[in-house]
Tab-separated table of C-alpha atoms (C1' of nucleotides) in Angstrom:
chain	number	residue	atom	x	y	z
Y	1	MET	CA	121.596	94.737	100.055
Y	2	LYS	CA	119.243	94.327	102.681
Y	3	MET	CA	117.612	91.457	104.108
Y	4	ASN	CA	113.992	91.646	104.951
Y	5	GLU	CA	113.339	92.558	108.643
Y	6	GLY	CA	111.017	89.706	108.875
Y	7	VAL	CA	113.770	87.524	109.212
Y	8	GLU	CA	114.144	88.617	112.425
Y	9	TRP	CA	110.940	88.177	113.529
Y	10	ALA	CA	110.468	84.889	112.705
Y	11	MET	CA	113.425	83.326	113.844
Y	12	HIS	CA	112.600	84.920	117.072
Y	13	SER	CA	109.112	83.551	117.267
Y	14	CYS	CA	110.421	80.101	116.232
Y	15	VAL	CA	112.458	80.005	118.980
Y	16	ASN	CA	109.290	80.966	121.425
Y	17	LEU	CA	107.465	78.606	119.472
Y	18	SER	CA	110.197	75.831	120.282
Y	19	TRP	CA	109.101	76.732	124.150
Y	20	LEU	CA	105.413	75.895	123.905
Y	21	PRO	CA	105.420	72.772	121.788
Y	22	GLY	CA	101.943	71.664	120.881
Y	23	GLU	CA	100.465	74.740	121.611
Y	24	ALA	CA	98.844	77.085	118.950
Y	25	VAL	CA	99.903	80.626	119.066
Y	26	THR	CA	98.224	83.369	117.473
Y	27	ALA	CA	100.010	86.486	115.764
Y	28	LYS	CA	98.403	88.433	118.169
Y	29	ARG	CA	99.726	87.555	120.665
Y	30	LEU	CA	103.732	86.506	119.404
Y	31	ALA	CA	103.566	90.094	118.167
Y	32	ALA	CA	102.717	91.514	121.482
Y	33	PHE	CA	105.655	89.245	122.954
Y	34	TYR	CA	108.323	92.228	121.225
Y	35	ASN	CA	105.773	94.896	120.506
Y	36	LEU	CA	105.984	94.049	116.580
Y	37	PRO	CA	102.927	95.111	114.117
Y	38	THR	CA	100.398	92.353	114.371
Y	39	ALA	CA	99.169	92.281	110.664
Y	40	TYR	CA	102.925	92.341	109.106
Y	41	LEU	CA	104.149	89.628	111.747
Y	42	ASN	CA	101.166	87.351	110.402
Y	43	LYS	CA	102.315	87.892	106.967
Y	44	GLN	CA	105.556	86.683	107.613
Y	45	LEU	CA	104.364	83.721	109.808
Y	46	GLN	CA	101.754	83.013	106.540
Y	47	ALA	CA	105.175	82.591	105.059
Y	48	LEU	CA	107.062	80.134	106.989
Y	49	ALA	CA	103.625	78.096	106.747
Y	50	ARG	CA	103.544	77.928	103.053
Y	51	ALA	CA	107.211	76.880	103.631
Y	52	GLY	CA	106.231	73.879	105.906
Y	53	ILE	CA	107.814	75.350	108.722
Y	54	VAL	CA	105.101	75.822	111.033
Y	55	SER	CA	101.378	74.823	110.483
Y	56	SER	CA	98.563	77.026	110.573
Y	57	ILE	CA	94.983	76.280	112.236
Y	58	SER	CA	92.012	79.333	111.858
Y	59	GLY	CA	89.184	80.060	113.646
Y	60	PRO	CA	89.066	80.534	117.848
Y	61	LYS	CA	91.979	78.447	119.435
Y	62	GLY	CA	93.753	78.689	116.097
Y	63	GLY	CA	97.492	79.757	115.809
Y	64	PHE	CA	100.820	78.608	114.602
Y	65	GLN	CA	103.087	76.127	115.869
Y	66	LEU	CA	106.070	74.398	114.381
Y	67	ALA	CA	105.110	71.869	112.003
Y	68	ARG	CA	108.359	69.367	112.986
Y	69	ASP	CA	111.637	69.065	115.328
Y	70	PRO	CA	113.087	72.560	115.972
Y	71	ARG	CA	116.478	70.490	115.703
Y	72	LYS	CA	114.958	69.982	111.674
Y	73	ILE	CA	114.481	73.924	111.137
Y	74	SER	CA	117.395	75.514	110.048
Y	75	LEU	CA	118.366	79.060	109.717
Y	76	LEU	CA	118.401	78.713	106.025
Y	77	ASP	CA	115.124	77.399	105.678
Y	78	ILE	CA	113.468	80.636	107.409
Y	79	VAL	CA	115.753	83.067	105.529
Y	80	VAL	CA	114.490	80.822	102.306
Y	81	ALA	CA	111.021	80.893	103.197
Y	82	ILE	CA	110.795	84.723	104.194
Y	83	ASP	CA	113.398	86.208	101.665
Y	84	GLY	CA	113.374	83.952	98.795
Y	85	ALA	CA	115.754	81.217	97.812
Y	86	ASP	CA	117.193	83.665	94.744
Y	87	ASP	CA	120.853	84.266	95.213
Y	88	ALA	CA	121.797	87.814	96.478
Y	89	PHE	CA	124.448	88.513	93.149
Y	90	ARG	CA	122.593	87.953	90.137
Y	91	CYS	CA	124.659	87.135	87.081
Y	92	THR	CA	123.001	88.594	84.409
Y	93	GLU	CA	126.022	86.956	81.893
Y	94	ILE	CA	127.066	90.169	80.499
Y	95	LEU	CA	129.774	88.445	78.717
Y	96	LYS	CA	127.351	87.459	76.365
Y	97	ALA	CA	127.196	91.167	75.378
Y	98	GLY	CA	131.015	91.494	75.071
Y	99	PRO	CA	133.549	90.191	72.119
Y	100	GLY	CA	133.973	86.729	71.527
Y	101	ALA	CA	131.034	85.584	73.111
Y	102	ASN	CA	129.879	82.231	73.019
Y	103	PRO	CA	126.349	82.341	72.643
Y	104	LYS	CA	125.457	78.744	73.999
Y	105	ALA	CA	128.028	79.184	76.815
Y	106	ASP	CA	126.294	79.355	80.655
Y	107	TYR	CA	128.161	82.133	82.092
Y	108	VAL	CA	126.354	81.793	85.251
Y	109	LYS	CA	128.195	78.494	85.891
Y	110	THR	CA	131.872	79.248	84.015
Y	111	CYS	CA	132.074	83.079	84.324
Y	112	GLN	CA	134.720	83.218	86.843
Y	113	ILE	CA	133.393	86.212	88.690
Y	114	SER	CA	129.968	84.468	89.034
Y	115	ARG	CA	131.780	81.498	90.313
Y	116	ALA	CA	133.642	83.402	93.086
Y	117	MET	CA	130.383	84.963	94.013
Y	118	ARG	CA	128.248	82.209	94.064
Y	119	ALA	CA	131.049	80.018	95.852
Y	120	ALA	CA	131.297	82.808	99.017
Y	121	GLU	CA	127.302	82.722	99.027
Y	122	LEU	CA	127.712	78.990	99.163
Y	123	THR	CA	129.560	78.993	102.282
Y	124	TYR	CA	127.312	81.637	103.595
Y	125	ARG	CA	124.168	79.451	102.848
Y	126	ARG	CA	125.786	76.283	104.624
Y	127	GLU	CA	126.841	78.667	108.054
Y	128	LEU	CA	122.898	79.162	107.930
Y	129	ALA	CA	122.104	75.822	106.762
Y	130	ALA	CA	124.206	74.126	109.972
Y	131	GLN	CA	122.389	76.223	113.037
Y	132	THR	CA	118.856	75.032	114.035
Y	133	ILE	CA	116.361	76.533	115.860
Y	134	ALA	CA	117.051	74.015	118.494
Y	135	ASP	CA	120.711	74.978	118.581
Y	136	ILE	CA	119.740	78.643	119.300
Y	137	ALA	CA	117.372	78.082	121.887
Y	138	GLU	CA	120.273	75.743	123.717
Y	139	GLN	CA	122.561	78.175	123.309
Y	140	VAL	CA	119.806	80.884	124.966
Y	141	LEU	CA	119.179	78.107	127.642
Y	142	ALA	CA	123.027	77.166	128.360
Y	143	GLU	CA	122.938	81.482	129.381
Y	144	HIS	CA	119.433	82.034	130.748
Y	145	PRO	CA	118.401	78.796	132.295
Y	146	ASP	CA	115.016	80.458	133.264
Y	147	ALA	CA	114.235	81.901	129.903
Y	148	PRO	CA	112.013	79.014	128.697
Y	149	ASP	CA	109.856	79.339	132.184
Y	150	ASN	CA	109.748	83.326	131.908
Y	151	THR	CA	108.849	83.012	128.391
Y	152	ARG	CA	106.033	80.865	128.749
Y	153	SER	CA	104.959	82.460	132.191
Y	154	HIS	CA	104.847	86.234	129.979
Y	155	PHE	CA	102.610	83.683	127.232
Y	156	ALA	CA	100.512	82.652	129.670
Y	157	ASN	CA	100.027	86.306	131.448
Y	158	LEU	CA	99.619	87.913	128.089
Y	159	THR	CA	95.934	89.526	128.010
Y	160	VAL	CA	95.546	90.047	123.732
X	1	MET	CA	117.672	90.616	99.240
X	2	LYS	CA	119.425	91.917	96.195
X	3	MET	CA	122.739	93.286	95.429
X	4	ASN	CA	123.219	96.242	93.431
X	5	GLU	CA	123.641	95.436	89.799
X	6	GLY	CA	126.557	97.157	89.211
X	7	VAL	CA	128.687	95.006	91.384
X	8	GLU	CA	128.775	92.603	88.215
X	9	TRP	CA	129.634	95.351	86.095
X	10	ALA	CA	132.378	96.629	88.254
X	11	MET	CA	134.057	93.566	88.740
X	12	HIS	CA	134.348	92.784	85.233
X	13	SER	CA	135.488	96.178	84.287
X	14	CYS	CA	138.011	96.583	87.244
X	15	VAL	CA	139.257	92.941	85.450
X	16	ASN	CA	139.343	94.671	81.661
X	17	LEU	CA	141.573	97.606	83.445
X	18	SER	CA	143.808	95.198	84.674
X	19	TRP	CA	144.746	93.834	81.275
X	20	LEU	CA	145.080	97.625	80.281
X	21	PRO	CA	147.879	99.129	82.922
X	22	GLY	CA	148.568	102.840	82.869
X	23	GLU	CA	145.865	103.247	80.382
X	24	ALA	CA	142.945	105.826	81.442
X	25	VAL	CA	139.533	104.130	79.762
X	26	THR	CA	136.287	106.300	79.664
X	27	ALA	CA	133.327	105.271	81.115
X	28	LYS	CA	132.048	105.312	77.671
X	29	ARG	CA	134.421	102.791	76.287
X	30	LEU	CA	134.004	100.276	79.343
X	31	ALA	CA	130.727	100.838	78.843
X	32	ALA	CA	130.469	99.676	75.044
X	33	PHE	CA	132.429	96.927	75.619
X	34	TYR	CA	129.420	95.204	76.982
X	35	ASN	CA	126.646	97.819	76.102
X	36	LEU	CA	125.697	98.904	79.458
X	37	PRO	CA	124.308	101.976	79.916
X	38	THR	CA	126.982	104.636	79.941
X	39	ALA	CA	125.970	106.818	82.345
X	40	TYR	CA	125.019	104.202	84.821
X	41	LEU	CA	128.446	102.794	84.295
X	42	ASN	CA	129.613	106.140	85.207
X	43	LYS	CA	128.250	106.030	88.643
X	44	GLN	CA	129.436	102.447	89.807
X	45	LEU	CA	133.139	103.957	89.061
X	46	GLN	CA	132.829	106.983	90.299
X	47	ALA	CA	131.682	104.995	93.717
X	48	LEU	CA	135.217	102.720	92.958
X	49	ALA	CA	137.401	106.273	92.955
X	50	ARG	CA	135.932	107.448	96.004
X	51	ALA	CA	136.595	104.301	97.658
X	52	GLY	CA	140.350	104.341	96.019
X	53	ILE	CA	139.941	101.317	94.098
X	54	VAL	CA	140.034	103.586	90.457
X	55	SER	CA	141.587	106.641	89.955
X	56	SER	CA	139.818	109.003	88.060
X	57	ILE	CA	140.657	111.681	85.588
X	58	SER	CA	138.850	114.711	83.833
X	59	GLY	CA	138.595	116.012	80.385
X	60	PRO	CA	139.899	114.772	77.174
X	61	LYS	CA	142.360	111.963	77.377
X	62	GLY	CA	140.698	111.392	80.545
X	63	GLY	CA	138.959	108.258	82.227
X	64	PHE	CA	139.352	105.484	85.273
X	65	GLN	CA	142.553	103.221	85.919
X	66	LEU	CA	143.361	100.899	88.507
X	67	ALA	CA	144.550	103.176	91.386
X	68	ARG	CA	146.627	100.112	92.725
X	69	ASP	CA	148.147	96.478	92.120
X	70	PRO	CA	145.046	94.414	90.872
X	71	ARG	CA	146.425	91.725	93.733
X	72	LYS	CA	145.535	94.807	96.242
X	73	ILE	CA	141.811	94.646	95.393
X	74	SER	CA	139.611	92.240	96.472
X	75	LEU	CA	136.265	91.529	95.161
X	76	LEU	CA	135.090	92.660	98.666
X	77	ASP	CA	135.983	95.941	98.265
X	78	ILE	CA	134.467	96.371	95.357
X	79	VAL	CA	131.211	94.956	96.872
X	80	VAL	CA	131.384	97.322	99.710
X	81	ALA	CA	132.450	100.523	97.648
X	82	ILE	CA	129.354	99.845	95.498
X	83	ASP	CA	126.737	97.893	97.639
X	84	GLY	CA	127.699	99.782	101.072
X	85	ALA	CA	129.378	98.171	104.074
X	86	ASP	CA	126.169	97.282	106.069
X	87	ASP	CA	125.284	93.625	106.679
X	88	ALA	CA	122.562	92.227	105.362
X	89	PHE	CA	120.977	90.981	108.028
X	90	ARG	CA	119.953	94.119	110.287
X	91	CYS	CA	119.397	93.480	114.074
X	92	THR	CA	117.118	95.702	115.618
X	93	GLU	CA	117.023	94.615	119.195
X	94	ILE	CA	113.896	93.205	119.623
X	95	LEU	CA	114.290	91.538	122.545
X	96	LYS	CA	114.709	94.900	124.485
X	97	ALA	CA	110.902	94.674	123.552
X	98	GLY	CA	110.248	91.704	125.213
X	99	PRO	CA	110.025	90.890	128.532
X	100	GLY	CA	113.154	90.594	131.112
X	101	ALA	CA	115.100	92.855	128.663
X	102	ASN	CA	117.852	94.390	129.777
X	103	PRO	CA	117.760	98.099	128.767
X	104	LYS	CA	121.599	98.520	128.751
X	105	ALA	CA	122.715	95.348	127.079
X	106	ASP	CA	124.248	95.271	123.503
X	107	TYR	CA	121.605	92.767	121.818
X	108	VAL	CA	123.180	92.884	118.561
X	109	LYS	CA	126.349	91.325	120.210
X	110	THR	CA	124.428	88.915	122.523
X	111	CYS	CA	121.633	87.916	120.879
X	112	GLN	CA	122.271	84.285	119.859
X	113	ILE	CA	120.459	84.818	116.478
X	114	SER	CA	122.315	87.959	115.415
X	115	ARG	CA	125.474	86.405	116.484
X	116	ALA	CA	124.697	83.505	114.066
X	117	MET	CA	123.737	85.828	111.075
X	118	ARG	CA	126.574	87.865	111.497
X	119	ALA	CA	128.699	84.826	112.143
X	120	ALA	CA	127.189	83.534	108.917
X	121	GLU	CA	128.148	86.865	106.942
X	122	LEU	CA	131.355	87.143	108.282
X	123	THR	CA	132.223	83.785	106.101
X	124	TYR	CA	130.804	85.374	103.185
X	125	ARG	CA	132.827	88.257	103.425
X	126	ARG	CA	136.168	86.248	103.841
X	127	GLU	CA	135.703	83.884	101.205
X	128	LEU	CA	135.274	87.437	99.124
X	129	ALA	CA	137.923	89.108	100.721
X	130	ALA	CA	140.354	86.270	99.583
X	131	GLN	CA	139.439	86.657	96.153
X	132	THR	CA	141.375	89.912	93.917
X	133	ILE	CA	140.845	90.720	90.508
X	134	ALA	CA	144.484	89.720	89.563
X	135	ASP	CA	143.303	86.074	91.024
X	136	ILE	CA	139.888	86.279	88.668
X	137	ALA	CA	142.342	87.868	85.726
X	138	GLU	CA	144.617	84.865	86.237
X	139	GLN	CA	141.889	82.077	86.046
X	140	VAL	CA	140.745	83.481	83.206
X	141	LEU	CA	143.875	83.825	81.475
X	142	ALA	CA	144.146	79.981	82.159
X	143	GLU	CA	141.106	78.964	80.624
X	144	HIS	CA	141.396	81.777	77.921
X	145	PRO	CA	145.336	82.317	76.915
X	146	ASP	CA	144.312	85.019	74.298
X	147	ALA	CA	141.830	87.065	76.752
X	148	PRO	CA	143.946	89.810	77.357
X	149	ASP	CA	144.922	90.511	73.717
X	150	ASN	CA	141.817	90.057	72.363
X	151	THR	CA	140.446	92.523	74.890
X	152	ARG	CA	142.996	95.238	74.336
X	153	SER	CA	142.559	94.836	70.671
X	154	HIS	CA	138.568	95.142	70.807
X	155	PHE	CA	138.842	98.382	72.720
X	156	ALA	CA	141.757	99.533	70.328
X	157	ASN	CA	139.271	98.789	67.816
X	158	LEU	CA	136.427	100.553	69.693
X	159	THR	CA	134.899	103.681	67.489
X	160	VAL	CA	133.529	105.137	70.746
S	1	DG	C1'	66.672	67.355	130.566
S	2	DA	C1'	68.834	66.547	125.715
S	3	DA	C1'	70.022	67.253	121.201
S	4	DA	C1'	69.981	70.025	116.965
S	5	DG	C1'	70.582	74.381	114.604
S	6	DC	C1'	71.517	78.991	114.410
S	7	DC	C1'	74.869	82.394	115.429
S	8	DT	C1'	78.787	85.211	117.094
S	9	DA	C1'	83.070	85.947	117.767
S	10	DC	C1'	87.905	84.865	116.433
S	11	DT	C1'	91.639	83.067	113.320
S	12	DC	C1'	94.202	82.884	109.182
S	13	DG	C1'	94.926	84.250	104.025
S	14	DG	C1'	95.379	87.076	100.335
S	15	DA	C1'	94.953	91.535	98.338
S	16	DT	C1'	95.361	96.132	98.848
S	17	DA	C1'	98.242	101.134	99.632
S	18	DC	C1'	102.559	103.537	101.002
S	19	DT	C1'	107.499	104.149	101.740
S	20	DT	C1'	112.382	103.379	100.891
S	21	DC	C1'	115.760	101.977	97.922
S	22	DT	C1'	117.617	100.590	93.774
S	23	DT	C1'	117.895	101.970	88.673
S	24	DG	C1'	118.332	105.561	85.242
S	25	DT	C1'	119.275	109.951	82.845
S	26	DC	C1'	120.806	114.860	82.534
S	27	DC	C1'	123.251	118.991	82.718
S	28	DG	C1'	127.159	121.539	85.155
S	29	DA	C1'	132.262	121.759	86.736
S	30	DG	C1'	136.919	121.147	85.247
S	31	DT	C1'	140.816	120.128	81.652
S	32	DT	C1'	142.681	119.044	77.658
S	33	DC	C1'	144.333	120.236	73.112
S	34	DA	C1'	143.794	122.516	68.826
S	35	DT	C1'	143.646	127.129	66.643
S	36	DC	C1'	144.538	132.081	66.357
S	37	DA	C1'	146.654	136.331	66.936
S	38	DG	C1'	150.175	138.864	68.192
S	39	DG	C1'	155.516	139.817	68.590
H	1	DC	C1'	158.522	131.700	62.600
H	2	DC	C1'	157.868	131.078	67.583
H	3	DT	C1'	155.301	132.048	72.006
H	4	DG	C1'	150.726	133.131	74.008
H	5	DA	C1'	146.039	133.573	75.286
H	6	DT	C1'	141.519	131.610	73.491
H	7	DG	C1'	137.997	128.963	72.298
H	8	DA	C1'	135.790	124.028	71.689
H	9	DA	C1'	135.476	119.753	72.613
H	10	DC	C1'	135.393	116.333	75.965
H	11	DT	C1'	135.592	114.132	80.757
H	12	DC	C1'	134.055	112.826	85.419
H	13	DG	C1'	130.949	114.516	89.025
H	14	DG	C1'	126.915	115.090	91.805
H	15	DA	C1'	122.481	116.449	91.399
H	16	DC	C1'	117.563	114.896	89.626
H	17	DA	C1'	113.198	111.582	87.941
H	18	DA	C1'	111.856	106.712	87.219
H	19	DG	C1'	110.480	102.091	88.423
H	20	DA	C1'	110.658	98.080	91.552
H	21	DA	C1'	110.860	96.291	95.938
H	22	DG	C1'	110.329	96.060	101.085
H	23	DT	C1'	107.126	97.799	104.648
H	24	DA	C1'	102.577	98.450	106.447
H	25	DT	C1'	97.344	97.749	106.639
H	26	DC	C1'	92.626	96.289	105.940
H	27	DC	C1'	89.094	93.331	104.867
H	28	DG	C1'	86.935	88.570	103.566
H	29	DA	C1'	86.772	83.342	104.309
H	30	DG	C1'	86.525	79.598	107.562
H	31	DT	C1'	86.044	77.741	111.907
H	32	DA	C1'	85.302	76.394	117.090
H	33	DG	C1'	82.244	77.217	120.722
H	34	DG	C1'	78.464	78.800	123.108
H	35	DC	C1'	73.559	80.043	123.025
H	36	DT	C1'	68.771	79.632	121.733
H	37	DT	C1'	65.013	76.895	120.309
H	38	DT	C1'	62.852	72.602	119.832
H	39	DC	C1'	61.144	68.154	121.234
DNA sequence: GAAAGCCTACTCGGATACTTCTTGTCCGAGTTCATCAGG
DNA sequence: CCTGATGAACTCGGACAAGAAGTATCCGAGTAGGCTTTC
């Protein structure tokens, strides 16, 4: 069980974008910031755009920017946008193949194992839903007060 | 992000084994119970054996049985045994490639995004660690009081 | 000199290969039990 | 009749393919701005 690597990239990129409000940043520049493969990061940003987390602009002077307030973008939003909304544990209702099975029963909901696994994933998602990009940015700011300015100047000095 | 399908099979099989204490059940019979592919279920049971969750006996009259009290087997134990102990979210420390990075810093622990993701997974694992095979069996028993007897008789009547 | 049209350069977007992991299968090592030969 | 060795059948165990998903890349559709041409 492993999550898409793009989730990490997307989260860091969103934090960076939160420090460049109203500015369209190209995928090339976002990738150069962390030495990431441009085309692949672009793919992740497209997924964020489809989910309505960032807005994209084509052409020269184009790029990506946050589509809404960072306080309204949770880590779960990003995970769902890139990694999909499906649960990691997939109940295939094997009880249906067992003895004494009720063909009309919804074992996804009634099977105790399925319930326990889904409950655990629910707490996981709740944790992620409670953390926003703004929260992360605030925590970074508390530890490194000059991080936003450094980020902005680094983007300004990028040659690509 | 998807979890190994074998996790579901292993959990159901462990519950069944908890109702057949002291009896060695072959992978073939456990697979027949839910119409699962025998060889593949065998592979999962091997993983459980390596993790010390079940004990295996070779040869005729051989098979698998729980290696310890079902109250001491958590759902997390099974997930770890089959799906591995690694976190789903892998922090690759992309901050190291960014500007102003400290080469000696351990960003897995200090990066706020990494911390948030790991904290969420921790709650997930805690939930799973709190649920045991005995708990599941008890919940099933409460809803279907005759489940253990039905399971035992079905295993007894299996032709394979 | 000003305005309109064209052209170039640059961006995102989706379609396309490649690698890794999950899924599924097979045959060998080891063990138990039944059988058979010998005392 | 009893004891021991032998062989066959059955089990787990790890090594071996097939398929799906994640990873990485490329080229086309569309746009903004600058340049040229014309009035």
